[in-house]
Short mmCIF file of C-alpha atoms and ligand atoms in Angstrom, two decimals:
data_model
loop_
_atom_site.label_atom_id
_atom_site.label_comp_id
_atom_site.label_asym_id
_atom_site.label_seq_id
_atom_site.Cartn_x
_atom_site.Cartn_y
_atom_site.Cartn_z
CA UNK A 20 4.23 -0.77 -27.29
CA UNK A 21 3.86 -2.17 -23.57
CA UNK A 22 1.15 -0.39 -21.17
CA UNK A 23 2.54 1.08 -17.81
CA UNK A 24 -0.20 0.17 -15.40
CA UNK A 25 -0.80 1.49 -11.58
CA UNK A 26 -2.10 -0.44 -9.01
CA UNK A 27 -3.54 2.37 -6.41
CA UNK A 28 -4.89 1.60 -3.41
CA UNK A 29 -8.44 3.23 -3.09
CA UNK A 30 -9.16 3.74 0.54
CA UNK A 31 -7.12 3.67 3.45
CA UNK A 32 -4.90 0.24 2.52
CA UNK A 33 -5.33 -3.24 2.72
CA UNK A 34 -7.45 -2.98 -0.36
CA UNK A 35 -6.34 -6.20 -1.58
CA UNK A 36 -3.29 -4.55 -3.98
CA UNK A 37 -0.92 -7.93 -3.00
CA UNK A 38 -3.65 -10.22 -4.67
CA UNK A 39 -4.33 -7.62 -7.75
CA UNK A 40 -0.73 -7.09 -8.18
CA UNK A 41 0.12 -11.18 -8.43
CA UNK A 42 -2.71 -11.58 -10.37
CA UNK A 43 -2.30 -9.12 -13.09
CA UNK A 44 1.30 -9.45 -13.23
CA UNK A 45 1.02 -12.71 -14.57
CA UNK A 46 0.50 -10.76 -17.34
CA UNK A 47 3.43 -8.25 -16.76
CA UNK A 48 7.19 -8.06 -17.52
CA UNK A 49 8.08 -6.06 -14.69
CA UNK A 50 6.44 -5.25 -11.02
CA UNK A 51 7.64 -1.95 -9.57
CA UNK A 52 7.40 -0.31 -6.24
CA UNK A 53 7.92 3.15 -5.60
CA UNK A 54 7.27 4.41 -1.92
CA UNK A 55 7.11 3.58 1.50
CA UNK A 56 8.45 0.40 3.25
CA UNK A 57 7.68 -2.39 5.62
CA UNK A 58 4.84 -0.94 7.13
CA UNK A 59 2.87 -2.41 3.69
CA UNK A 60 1.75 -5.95 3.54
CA UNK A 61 0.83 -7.95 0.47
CA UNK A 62 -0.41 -11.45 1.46
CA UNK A 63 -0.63 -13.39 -1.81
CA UNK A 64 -2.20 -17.27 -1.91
CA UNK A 65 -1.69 -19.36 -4.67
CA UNK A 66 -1.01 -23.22 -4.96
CA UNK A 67 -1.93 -23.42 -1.08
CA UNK A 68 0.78 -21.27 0.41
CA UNK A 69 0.22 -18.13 1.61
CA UNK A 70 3.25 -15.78 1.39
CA UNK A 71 2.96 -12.41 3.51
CA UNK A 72 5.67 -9.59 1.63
CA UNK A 73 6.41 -6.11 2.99
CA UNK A 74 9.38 -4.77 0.90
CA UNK A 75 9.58 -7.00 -2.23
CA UNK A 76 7.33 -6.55 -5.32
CA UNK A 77 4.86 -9.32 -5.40
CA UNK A 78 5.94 -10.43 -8.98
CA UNK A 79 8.71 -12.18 -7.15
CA UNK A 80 7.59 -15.44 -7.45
CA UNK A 81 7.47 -15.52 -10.95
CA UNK A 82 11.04 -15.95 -12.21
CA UNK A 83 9.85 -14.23 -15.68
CA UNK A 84 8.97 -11.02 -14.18
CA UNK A 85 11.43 -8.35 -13.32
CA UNK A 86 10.99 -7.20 -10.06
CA UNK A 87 11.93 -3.68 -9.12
CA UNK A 88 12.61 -1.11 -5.54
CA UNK A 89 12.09 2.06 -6.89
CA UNK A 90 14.15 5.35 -5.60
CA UNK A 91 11.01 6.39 -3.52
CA UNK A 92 10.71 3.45 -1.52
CA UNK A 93 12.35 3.82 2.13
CA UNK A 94 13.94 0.54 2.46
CA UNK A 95 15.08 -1.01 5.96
CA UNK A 96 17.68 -3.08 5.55
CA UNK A 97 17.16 -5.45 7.89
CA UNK A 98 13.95 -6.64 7.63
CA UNK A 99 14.98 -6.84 3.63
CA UNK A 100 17.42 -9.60 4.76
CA UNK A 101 14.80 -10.91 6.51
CA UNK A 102 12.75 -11.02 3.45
CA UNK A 103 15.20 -12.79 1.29
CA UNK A 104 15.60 -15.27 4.09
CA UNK A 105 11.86 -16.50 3.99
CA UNK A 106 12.08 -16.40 0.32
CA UNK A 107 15.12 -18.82 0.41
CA UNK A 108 13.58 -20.78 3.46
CA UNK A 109 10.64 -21.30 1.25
CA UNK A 110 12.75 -22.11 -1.68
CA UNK A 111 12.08 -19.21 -3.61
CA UNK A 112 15.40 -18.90 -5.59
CA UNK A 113 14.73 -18.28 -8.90
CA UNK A 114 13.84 -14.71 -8.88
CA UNK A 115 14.81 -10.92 -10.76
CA UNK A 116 15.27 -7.80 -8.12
CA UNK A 117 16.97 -4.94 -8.68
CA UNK A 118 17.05 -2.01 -5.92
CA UNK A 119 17.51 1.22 -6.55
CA UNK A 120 20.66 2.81 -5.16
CA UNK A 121 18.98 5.87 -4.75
CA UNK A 122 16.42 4.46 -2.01
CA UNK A 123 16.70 5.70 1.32
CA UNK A 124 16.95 3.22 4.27
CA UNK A 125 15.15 2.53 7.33
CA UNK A 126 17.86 2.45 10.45
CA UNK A 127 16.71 1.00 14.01
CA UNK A 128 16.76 4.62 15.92
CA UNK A 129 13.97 5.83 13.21
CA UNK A 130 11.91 3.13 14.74
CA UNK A 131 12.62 4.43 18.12
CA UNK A 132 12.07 7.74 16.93
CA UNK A 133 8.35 6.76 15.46
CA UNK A 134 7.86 5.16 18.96
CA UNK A 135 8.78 8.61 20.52
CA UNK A 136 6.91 11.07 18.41
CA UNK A 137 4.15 8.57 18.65
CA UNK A 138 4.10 9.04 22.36
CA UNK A 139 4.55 12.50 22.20
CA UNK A 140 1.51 13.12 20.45
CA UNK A 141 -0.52 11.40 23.23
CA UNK A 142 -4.20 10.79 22.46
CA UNK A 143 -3.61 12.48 19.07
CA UNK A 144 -1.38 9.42 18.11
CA UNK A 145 -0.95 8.72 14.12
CA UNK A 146 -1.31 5.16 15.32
CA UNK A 147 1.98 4.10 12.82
CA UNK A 148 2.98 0.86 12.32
CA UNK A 149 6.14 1.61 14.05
CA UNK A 150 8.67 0.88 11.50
CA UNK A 151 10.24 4.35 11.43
CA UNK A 152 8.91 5.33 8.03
CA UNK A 153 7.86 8.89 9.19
CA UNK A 154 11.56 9.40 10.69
CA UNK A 155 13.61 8.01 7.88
CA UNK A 156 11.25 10.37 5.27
CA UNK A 157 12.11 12.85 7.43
CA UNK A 158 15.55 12.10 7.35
CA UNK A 159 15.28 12.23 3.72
CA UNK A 160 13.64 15.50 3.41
CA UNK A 161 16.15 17.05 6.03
CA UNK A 162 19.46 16.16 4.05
CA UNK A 163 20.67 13.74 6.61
CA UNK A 164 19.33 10.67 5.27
CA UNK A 165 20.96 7.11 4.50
CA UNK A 166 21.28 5.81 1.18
CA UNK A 167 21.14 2.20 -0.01
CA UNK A 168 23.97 3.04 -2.43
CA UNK A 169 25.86 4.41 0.78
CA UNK A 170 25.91 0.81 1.75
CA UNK A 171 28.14 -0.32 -0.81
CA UNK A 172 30.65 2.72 -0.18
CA UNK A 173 32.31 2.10 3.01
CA UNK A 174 33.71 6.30 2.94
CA UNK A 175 30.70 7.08 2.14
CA UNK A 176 28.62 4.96 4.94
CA UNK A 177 30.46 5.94 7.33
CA UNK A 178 30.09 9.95 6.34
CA UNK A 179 26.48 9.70 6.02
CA UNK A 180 25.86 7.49 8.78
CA UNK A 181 27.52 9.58 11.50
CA UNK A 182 25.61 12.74 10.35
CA UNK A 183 22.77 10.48 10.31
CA UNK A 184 23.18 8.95 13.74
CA UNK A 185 24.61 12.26 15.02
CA UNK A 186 21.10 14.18 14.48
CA UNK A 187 18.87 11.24 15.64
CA UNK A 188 21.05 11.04 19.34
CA UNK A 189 20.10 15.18 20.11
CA UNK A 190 16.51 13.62 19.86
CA UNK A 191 16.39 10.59 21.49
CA UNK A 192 19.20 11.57 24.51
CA UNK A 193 16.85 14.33 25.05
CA UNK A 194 14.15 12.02 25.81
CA UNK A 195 16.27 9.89 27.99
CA UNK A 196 16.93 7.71 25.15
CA UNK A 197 20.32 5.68 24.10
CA UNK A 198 20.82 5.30 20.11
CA UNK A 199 23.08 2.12 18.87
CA UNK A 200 27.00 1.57 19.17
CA UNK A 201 27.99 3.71 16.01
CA UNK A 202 30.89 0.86 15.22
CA UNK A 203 28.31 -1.94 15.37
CA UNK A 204 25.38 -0.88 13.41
CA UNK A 205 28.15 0.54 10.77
CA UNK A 206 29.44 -2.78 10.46
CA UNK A 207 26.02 -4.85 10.52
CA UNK A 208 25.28 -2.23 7.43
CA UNK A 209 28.38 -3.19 5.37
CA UNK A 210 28.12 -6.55 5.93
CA UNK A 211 24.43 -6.26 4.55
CA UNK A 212 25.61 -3.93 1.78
CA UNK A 213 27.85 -6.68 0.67
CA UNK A 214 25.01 -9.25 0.55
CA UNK A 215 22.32 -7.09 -1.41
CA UNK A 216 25.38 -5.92 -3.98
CA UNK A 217 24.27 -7.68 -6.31
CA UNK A 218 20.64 -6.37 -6.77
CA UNK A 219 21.71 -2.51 -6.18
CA UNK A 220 21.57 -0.69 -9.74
CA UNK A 221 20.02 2.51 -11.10
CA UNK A 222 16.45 1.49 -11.46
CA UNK A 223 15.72 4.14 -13.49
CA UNK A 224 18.29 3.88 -15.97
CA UNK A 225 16.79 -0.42 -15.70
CA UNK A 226 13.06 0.46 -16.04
CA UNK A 227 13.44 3.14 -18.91
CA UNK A 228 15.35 0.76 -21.23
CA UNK A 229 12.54 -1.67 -20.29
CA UNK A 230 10.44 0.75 -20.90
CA UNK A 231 12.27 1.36 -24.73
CA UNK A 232 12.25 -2.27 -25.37
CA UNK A 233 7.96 -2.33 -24.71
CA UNK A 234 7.26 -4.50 -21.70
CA UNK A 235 4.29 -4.13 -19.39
CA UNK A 236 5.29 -2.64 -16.80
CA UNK A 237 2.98 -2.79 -13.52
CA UNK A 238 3.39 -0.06 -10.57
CA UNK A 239 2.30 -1.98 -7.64
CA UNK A 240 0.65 0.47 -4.95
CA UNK A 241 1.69 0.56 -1.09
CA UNK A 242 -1.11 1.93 1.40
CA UNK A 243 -4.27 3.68 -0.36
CA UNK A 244 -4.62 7.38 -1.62
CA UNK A 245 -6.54 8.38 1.61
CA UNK A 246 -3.21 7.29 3.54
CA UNK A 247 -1.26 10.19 0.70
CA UNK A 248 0.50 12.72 2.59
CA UNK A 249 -0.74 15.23 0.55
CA UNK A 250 -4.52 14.25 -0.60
CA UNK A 251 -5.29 12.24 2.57
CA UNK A 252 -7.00 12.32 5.92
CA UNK A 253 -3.97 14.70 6.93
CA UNK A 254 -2.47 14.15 9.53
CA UNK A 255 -3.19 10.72 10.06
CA UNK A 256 -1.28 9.36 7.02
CA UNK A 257 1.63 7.77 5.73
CA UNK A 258 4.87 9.82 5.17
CA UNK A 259 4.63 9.52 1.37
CA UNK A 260 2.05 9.58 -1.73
CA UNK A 261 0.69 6.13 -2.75
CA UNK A 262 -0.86 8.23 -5.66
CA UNK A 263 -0.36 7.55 -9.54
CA UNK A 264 1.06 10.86 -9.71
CA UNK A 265 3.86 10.09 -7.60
CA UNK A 266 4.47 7.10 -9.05
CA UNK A 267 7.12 8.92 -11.77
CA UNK A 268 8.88 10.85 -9.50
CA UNK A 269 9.65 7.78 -6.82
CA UNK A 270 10.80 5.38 -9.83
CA UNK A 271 12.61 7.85 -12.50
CA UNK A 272 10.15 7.53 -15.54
CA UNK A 273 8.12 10.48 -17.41
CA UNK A 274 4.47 11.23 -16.13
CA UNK A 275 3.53 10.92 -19.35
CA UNK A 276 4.51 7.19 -19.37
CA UNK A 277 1.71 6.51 -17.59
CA UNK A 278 -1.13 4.34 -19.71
CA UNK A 279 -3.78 3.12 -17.10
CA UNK A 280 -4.65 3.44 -13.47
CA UNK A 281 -6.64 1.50 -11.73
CA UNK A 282 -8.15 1.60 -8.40
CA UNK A 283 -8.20 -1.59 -5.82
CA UNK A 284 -11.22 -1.03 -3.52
CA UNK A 285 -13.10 -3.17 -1.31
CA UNK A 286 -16.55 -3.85 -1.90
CA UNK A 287 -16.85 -2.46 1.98
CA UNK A 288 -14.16 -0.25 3.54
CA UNK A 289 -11.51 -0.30 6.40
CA UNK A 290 -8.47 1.16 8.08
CA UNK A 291 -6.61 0.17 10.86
CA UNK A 292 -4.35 3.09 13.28
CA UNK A 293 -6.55 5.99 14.25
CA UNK A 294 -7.87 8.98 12.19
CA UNK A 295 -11.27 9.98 10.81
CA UNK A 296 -13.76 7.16 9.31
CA UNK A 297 -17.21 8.81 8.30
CA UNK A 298 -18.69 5.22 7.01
CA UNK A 299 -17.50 3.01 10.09
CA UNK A 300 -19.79 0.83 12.41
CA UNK A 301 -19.51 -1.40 15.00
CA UNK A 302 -22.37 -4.04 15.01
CA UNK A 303 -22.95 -7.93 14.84
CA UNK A 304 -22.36 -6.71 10.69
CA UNK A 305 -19.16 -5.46 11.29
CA UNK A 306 -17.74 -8.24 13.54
CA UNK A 307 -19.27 -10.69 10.80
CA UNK A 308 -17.14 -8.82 8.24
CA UNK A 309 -14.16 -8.34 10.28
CA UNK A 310 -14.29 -12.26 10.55
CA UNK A 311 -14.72 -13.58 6.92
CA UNK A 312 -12.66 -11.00 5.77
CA UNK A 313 -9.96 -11.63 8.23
CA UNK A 314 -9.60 -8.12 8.54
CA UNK A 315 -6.82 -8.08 10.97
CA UNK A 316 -3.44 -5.99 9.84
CA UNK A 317 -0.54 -8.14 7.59
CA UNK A 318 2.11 -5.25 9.32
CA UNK A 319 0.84 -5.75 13.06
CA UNK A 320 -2.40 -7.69 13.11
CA UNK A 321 -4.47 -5.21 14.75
CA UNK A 322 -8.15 -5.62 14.18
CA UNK A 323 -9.32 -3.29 11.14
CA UNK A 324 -11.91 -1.20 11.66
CA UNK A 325 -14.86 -1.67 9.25
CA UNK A 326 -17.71 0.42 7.87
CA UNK A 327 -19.58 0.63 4.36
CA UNK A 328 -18.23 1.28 0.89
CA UNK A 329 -17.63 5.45 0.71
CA UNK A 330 -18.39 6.38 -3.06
CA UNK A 331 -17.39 10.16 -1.86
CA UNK A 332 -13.73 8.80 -1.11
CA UNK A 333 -13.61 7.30 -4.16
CA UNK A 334 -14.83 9.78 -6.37
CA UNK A 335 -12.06 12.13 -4.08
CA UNK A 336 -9.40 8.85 -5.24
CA UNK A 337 -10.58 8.94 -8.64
CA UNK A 338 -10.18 12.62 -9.37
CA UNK A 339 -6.14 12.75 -7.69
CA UNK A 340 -5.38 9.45 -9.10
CA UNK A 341 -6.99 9.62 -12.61
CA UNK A 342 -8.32 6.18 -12.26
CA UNK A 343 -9.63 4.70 -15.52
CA UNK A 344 -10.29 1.44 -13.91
CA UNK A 345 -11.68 -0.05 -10.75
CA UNK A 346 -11.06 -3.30 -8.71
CA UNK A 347 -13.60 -4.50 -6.12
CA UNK A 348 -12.34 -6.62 -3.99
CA UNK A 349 -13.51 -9.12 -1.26
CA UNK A 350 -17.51 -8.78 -2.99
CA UNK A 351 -18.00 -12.40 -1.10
CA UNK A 352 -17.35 -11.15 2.13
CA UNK A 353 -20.69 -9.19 1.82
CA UNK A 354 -22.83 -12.43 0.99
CA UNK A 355 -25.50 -13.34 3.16
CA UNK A 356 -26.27 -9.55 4.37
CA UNK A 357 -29.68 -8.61 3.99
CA UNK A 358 -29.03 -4.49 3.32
CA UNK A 359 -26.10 -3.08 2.08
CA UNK A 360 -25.65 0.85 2.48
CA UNK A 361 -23.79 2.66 0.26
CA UNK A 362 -22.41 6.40 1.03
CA UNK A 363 -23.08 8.60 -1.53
CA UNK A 364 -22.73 12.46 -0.10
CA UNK A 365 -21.96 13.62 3.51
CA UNK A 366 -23.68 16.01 5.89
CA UNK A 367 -21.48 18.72 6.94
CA UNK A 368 -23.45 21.02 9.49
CA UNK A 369 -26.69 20.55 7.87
CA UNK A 370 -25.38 21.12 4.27
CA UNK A 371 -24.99 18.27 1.76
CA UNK A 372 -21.11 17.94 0.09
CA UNK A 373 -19.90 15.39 -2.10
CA UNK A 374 -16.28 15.89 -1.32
CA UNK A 375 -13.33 15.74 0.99
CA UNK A 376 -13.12 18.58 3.46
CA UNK A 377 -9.35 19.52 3.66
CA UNK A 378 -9.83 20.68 7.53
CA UNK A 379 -9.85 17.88 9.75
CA UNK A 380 -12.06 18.43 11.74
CA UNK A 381 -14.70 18.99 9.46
CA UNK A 382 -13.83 16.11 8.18
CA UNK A 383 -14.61 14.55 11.24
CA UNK A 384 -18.31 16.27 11.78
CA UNK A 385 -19.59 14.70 8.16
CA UNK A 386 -22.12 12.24 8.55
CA UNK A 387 -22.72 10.09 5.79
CA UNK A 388 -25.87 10.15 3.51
CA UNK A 389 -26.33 6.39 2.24
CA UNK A 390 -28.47 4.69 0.05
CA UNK A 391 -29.29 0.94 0.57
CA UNK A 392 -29.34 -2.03 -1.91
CA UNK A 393 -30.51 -5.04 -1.57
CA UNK A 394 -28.02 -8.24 -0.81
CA UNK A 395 -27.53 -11.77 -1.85
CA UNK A 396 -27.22 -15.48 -0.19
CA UNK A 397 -25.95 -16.98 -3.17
CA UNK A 398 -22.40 -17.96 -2.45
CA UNK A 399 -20.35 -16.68 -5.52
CA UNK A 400 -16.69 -17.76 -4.23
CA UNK A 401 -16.73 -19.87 -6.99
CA UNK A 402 -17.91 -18.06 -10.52
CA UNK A 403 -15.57 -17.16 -12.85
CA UNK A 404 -17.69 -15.12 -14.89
CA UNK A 405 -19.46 -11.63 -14.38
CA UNK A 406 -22.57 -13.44 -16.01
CA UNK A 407 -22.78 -15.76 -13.40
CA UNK A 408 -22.99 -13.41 -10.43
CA UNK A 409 -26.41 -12.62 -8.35
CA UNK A 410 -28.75 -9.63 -9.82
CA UNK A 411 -28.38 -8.09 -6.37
CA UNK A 412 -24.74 -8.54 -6.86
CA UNK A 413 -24.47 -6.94 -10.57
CA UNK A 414 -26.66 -3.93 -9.38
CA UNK A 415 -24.39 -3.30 -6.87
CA UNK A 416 -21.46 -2.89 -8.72
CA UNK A 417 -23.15 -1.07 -11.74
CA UNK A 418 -24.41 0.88 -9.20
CA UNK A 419 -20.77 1.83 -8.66
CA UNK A 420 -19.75 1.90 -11.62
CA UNK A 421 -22.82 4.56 -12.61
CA UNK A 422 -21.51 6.96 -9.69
CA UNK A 423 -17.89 7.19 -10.04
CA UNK A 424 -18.26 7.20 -14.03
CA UNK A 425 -15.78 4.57 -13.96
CA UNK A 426 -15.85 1.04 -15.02
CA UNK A 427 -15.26 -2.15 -12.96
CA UNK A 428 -12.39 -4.24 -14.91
CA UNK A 429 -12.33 -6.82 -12.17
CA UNK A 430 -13.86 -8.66 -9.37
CA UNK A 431 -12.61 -10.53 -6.76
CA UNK A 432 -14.82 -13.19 -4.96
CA UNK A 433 -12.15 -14.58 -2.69
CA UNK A 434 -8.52 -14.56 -2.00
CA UNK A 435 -7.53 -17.62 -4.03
CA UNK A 436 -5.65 -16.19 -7.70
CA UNK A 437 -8.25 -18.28 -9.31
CA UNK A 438 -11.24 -16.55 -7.29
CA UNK A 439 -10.91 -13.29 -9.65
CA UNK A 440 -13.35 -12.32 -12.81
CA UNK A 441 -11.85 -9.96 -15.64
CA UNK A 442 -14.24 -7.80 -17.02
CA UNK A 443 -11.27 -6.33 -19.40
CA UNK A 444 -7.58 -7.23 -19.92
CA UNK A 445 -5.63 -4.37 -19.29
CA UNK A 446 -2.73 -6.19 -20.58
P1 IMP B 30 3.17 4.66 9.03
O1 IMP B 30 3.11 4.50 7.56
O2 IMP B 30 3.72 3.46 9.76
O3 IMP B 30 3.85 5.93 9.45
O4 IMP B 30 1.66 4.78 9.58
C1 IMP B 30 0.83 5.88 9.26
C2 IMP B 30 -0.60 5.44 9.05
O5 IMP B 30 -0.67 4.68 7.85
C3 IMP B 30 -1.17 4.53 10.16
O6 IMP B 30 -2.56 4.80 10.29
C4 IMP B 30 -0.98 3.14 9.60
O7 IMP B 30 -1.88 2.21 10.14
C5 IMP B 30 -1.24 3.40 8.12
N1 IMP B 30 -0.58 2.44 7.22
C6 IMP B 30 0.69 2.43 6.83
N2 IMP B 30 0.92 1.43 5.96
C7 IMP B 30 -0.24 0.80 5.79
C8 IMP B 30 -0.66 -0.29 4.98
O8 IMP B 30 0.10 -0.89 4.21
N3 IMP B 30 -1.97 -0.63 5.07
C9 IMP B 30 -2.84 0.04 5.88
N4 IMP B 30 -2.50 1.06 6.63
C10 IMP B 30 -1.21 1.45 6.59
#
């Protein structure tokens, strides 16, 4: 019997899930995402190219794996074309996708509308990445959404579409706003439609007959938990879950499928757009981090910002997710610095909590309580073993490991496929 493994992002994204994903579906039959849209970016590196996805599952460049859009996923249609275009530009041809017909899409007035809401909220700005991902889940929610199986139904495009277009125009016109010809954007759809025809399917039907036949099947992750629109730093999230426990409902397969989680961290943290960031820090450190790590957004290449590895998010990750394994990622970037602080509790008005207040701004008076550990100069960009790593390096993963009660199946010590150690095959 295959395992069904999820990738879940650990923090607030960018946890390296693009690299994990490629490098553990080597091992997989079928890659699978499940929510949001182009406001992810995987960069993967192999062979000396460096590919940067934002819709398609990063098994796509293996033409044995079967790559999947799950229902959940909110799927702009455009910059999907775009996508195939690099892939073909790059002569990536042979390839397996399959998109769900039941995915919503992404139409150019949500993107205006993210732009609007954005400025609407002022200072209090989400800080999206502006590809209409809150609107178009909205427009989900709300009935009036777009669906990619509407594409390949002219009656039915044109139905939904006009609804569609006909709520967005009170909005924007209100604001002063135009919304696109109707006639034009209709026909730039079908003519789309007609080109992505052949991937459209039920996925769910597709992945629970591959599911029958036992292949490994590997959920890759968009954003991280503390981005979930339920769990996370509320309201500055994402507009769906990037949990494990979504992960059934967005793609059509039992919760009970589920064999193994695992969590993609950083051996440090980040997050880009605005919100609430108890470990970050702005220091010579930080810059030196923000630098080897090239911790600039895939989406829209704003500088992250940067602070130390928060065990109390994770522990808060582990306990919605389920996580049964852990990924640290980008361990090299932390060579060379003398202490390394680790956050173990928070202060919350003098009082000591190991957990994630719900109310914001609580949230935002925590302090963190660290402990430090001592770094290592040894460069270890190029061990292949877990053996082979510094003692100051070992202790500060077991010293992970030892407070979230859950073990590290792999390290990565640089961005390369071939920079990774495996503790344990999951596959
Ligand atoms: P949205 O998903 O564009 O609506 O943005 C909501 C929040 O999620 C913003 O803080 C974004 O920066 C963040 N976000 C969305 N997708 C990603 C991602 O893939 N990595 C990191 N942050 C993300």
């Amino acid at each position: 019997m295959g395992k069904r493994l999820v990738v879940v992002g650990s923090q607030w994204g960018d946890e390296g899930k693009g690299k994990i994903t490629d490098y553990l579906a080597e091992k997989a039959d079928v890659v699978v995402r499940s929510q949001g849209g182009n406001n992810a970016g995987h960069t993967i590196k192999f062979n000396n190219r460096k590919f940067a996805l934002h819709l398609i599952p990063s098994g796509i460049f293996n033409p044995k794996i079967i790559n999947i859009m799950g229902n959940g996923m909110v799927i702009n249609p455009f910059a999907l074309l775009e996508e195939l275009e690099m892939l073909k530009n790059e002569g990536i041809k042979d390839y397996n996708l399959y998109i769900s017909n039941r995915a919503h899409i992404v139409l150019p007035h949500h993107i205006e509308l993210d732009a609007l809401y954005e400025t609407i909220k002022g200072a209090d700005a989400v800080g999206t990445t502006k590809k209409g991902i809150g609107p178009a889940y909205m427009d989900k929610v709300s009935r009036v959404g777009v669906r990619i199986s509407d594409l390949i139904n002219p009656e039915s495009l044109r139905k939904r579409l006009k609804i569609n277009v006909d709520s967005a125009r009170v909005i924007l016109e209100a604001n002063n706003q135009t919304i696109e010809n109707f006639e034009d954007l209709y026909n730039n759809l079908i003519e789309i439609g007609q080109i992505i025809k052949p991937y459209i399917t039920d996925t769910s039907v597709l992945l629970n007959n591959l599911i029958e036949d036992g292949k490994n099947i590997l959920f890759e992750g968009a954003q991280g938990s503390m981005l979930c629109v339920d769990h996370g730093t509320y309201p500055y999230v994402t507009s769906s879950s990037p949990t494990a426990a979504a992960v059934p409902l967005n793609s059509g397969i039992s919760p009970y499928l589920i064999t193994d989680v695992i969590g993609v961290t950083k051996a440090y943290t980040t997050r880009v757009g605005a919100g609430v960031f108890p470990t970050e820090f702005e220091d010579e450190i930080a810059k030196t981090i923000r630098k080897i790590g090239n911790e600039y957004g895939t989406t829209t290449r704003r500088p992250r910002r940067i602070g130390w590895l928060d065990l109390v998010v994770l522990k808060h990750v582990k306990r919605i997710n389920g996580l049964n394994n852990l990924a640290i990622m980008l361990l090299d970037v932390l060579t060379g610095i003398e202490e390394l602080k680790v956050c173990v509790s928070y202060n919350l008005d003098g009082k000591e909590i190991d957990y994630i207040p719900a109310d914001y701004f609580e949230y935002e008076r925590c302090k963190p309580n660290y402990i430090s550990l001592p770094g290592w100069n040894e460069d270890i960009t190029k061990i292949s073993s877990f053996d082979e790593l510094p003692k100051n390096c070992k202790n500060y993963l077991k010293t992970i490991e030892d407070i979230l009660k859950t073990k590290v199946t792999i390290v990565s010590v640089g961005p390369d496929r071939k920079q990774t150690v495996t503790l344990k095959n999951i596959f």
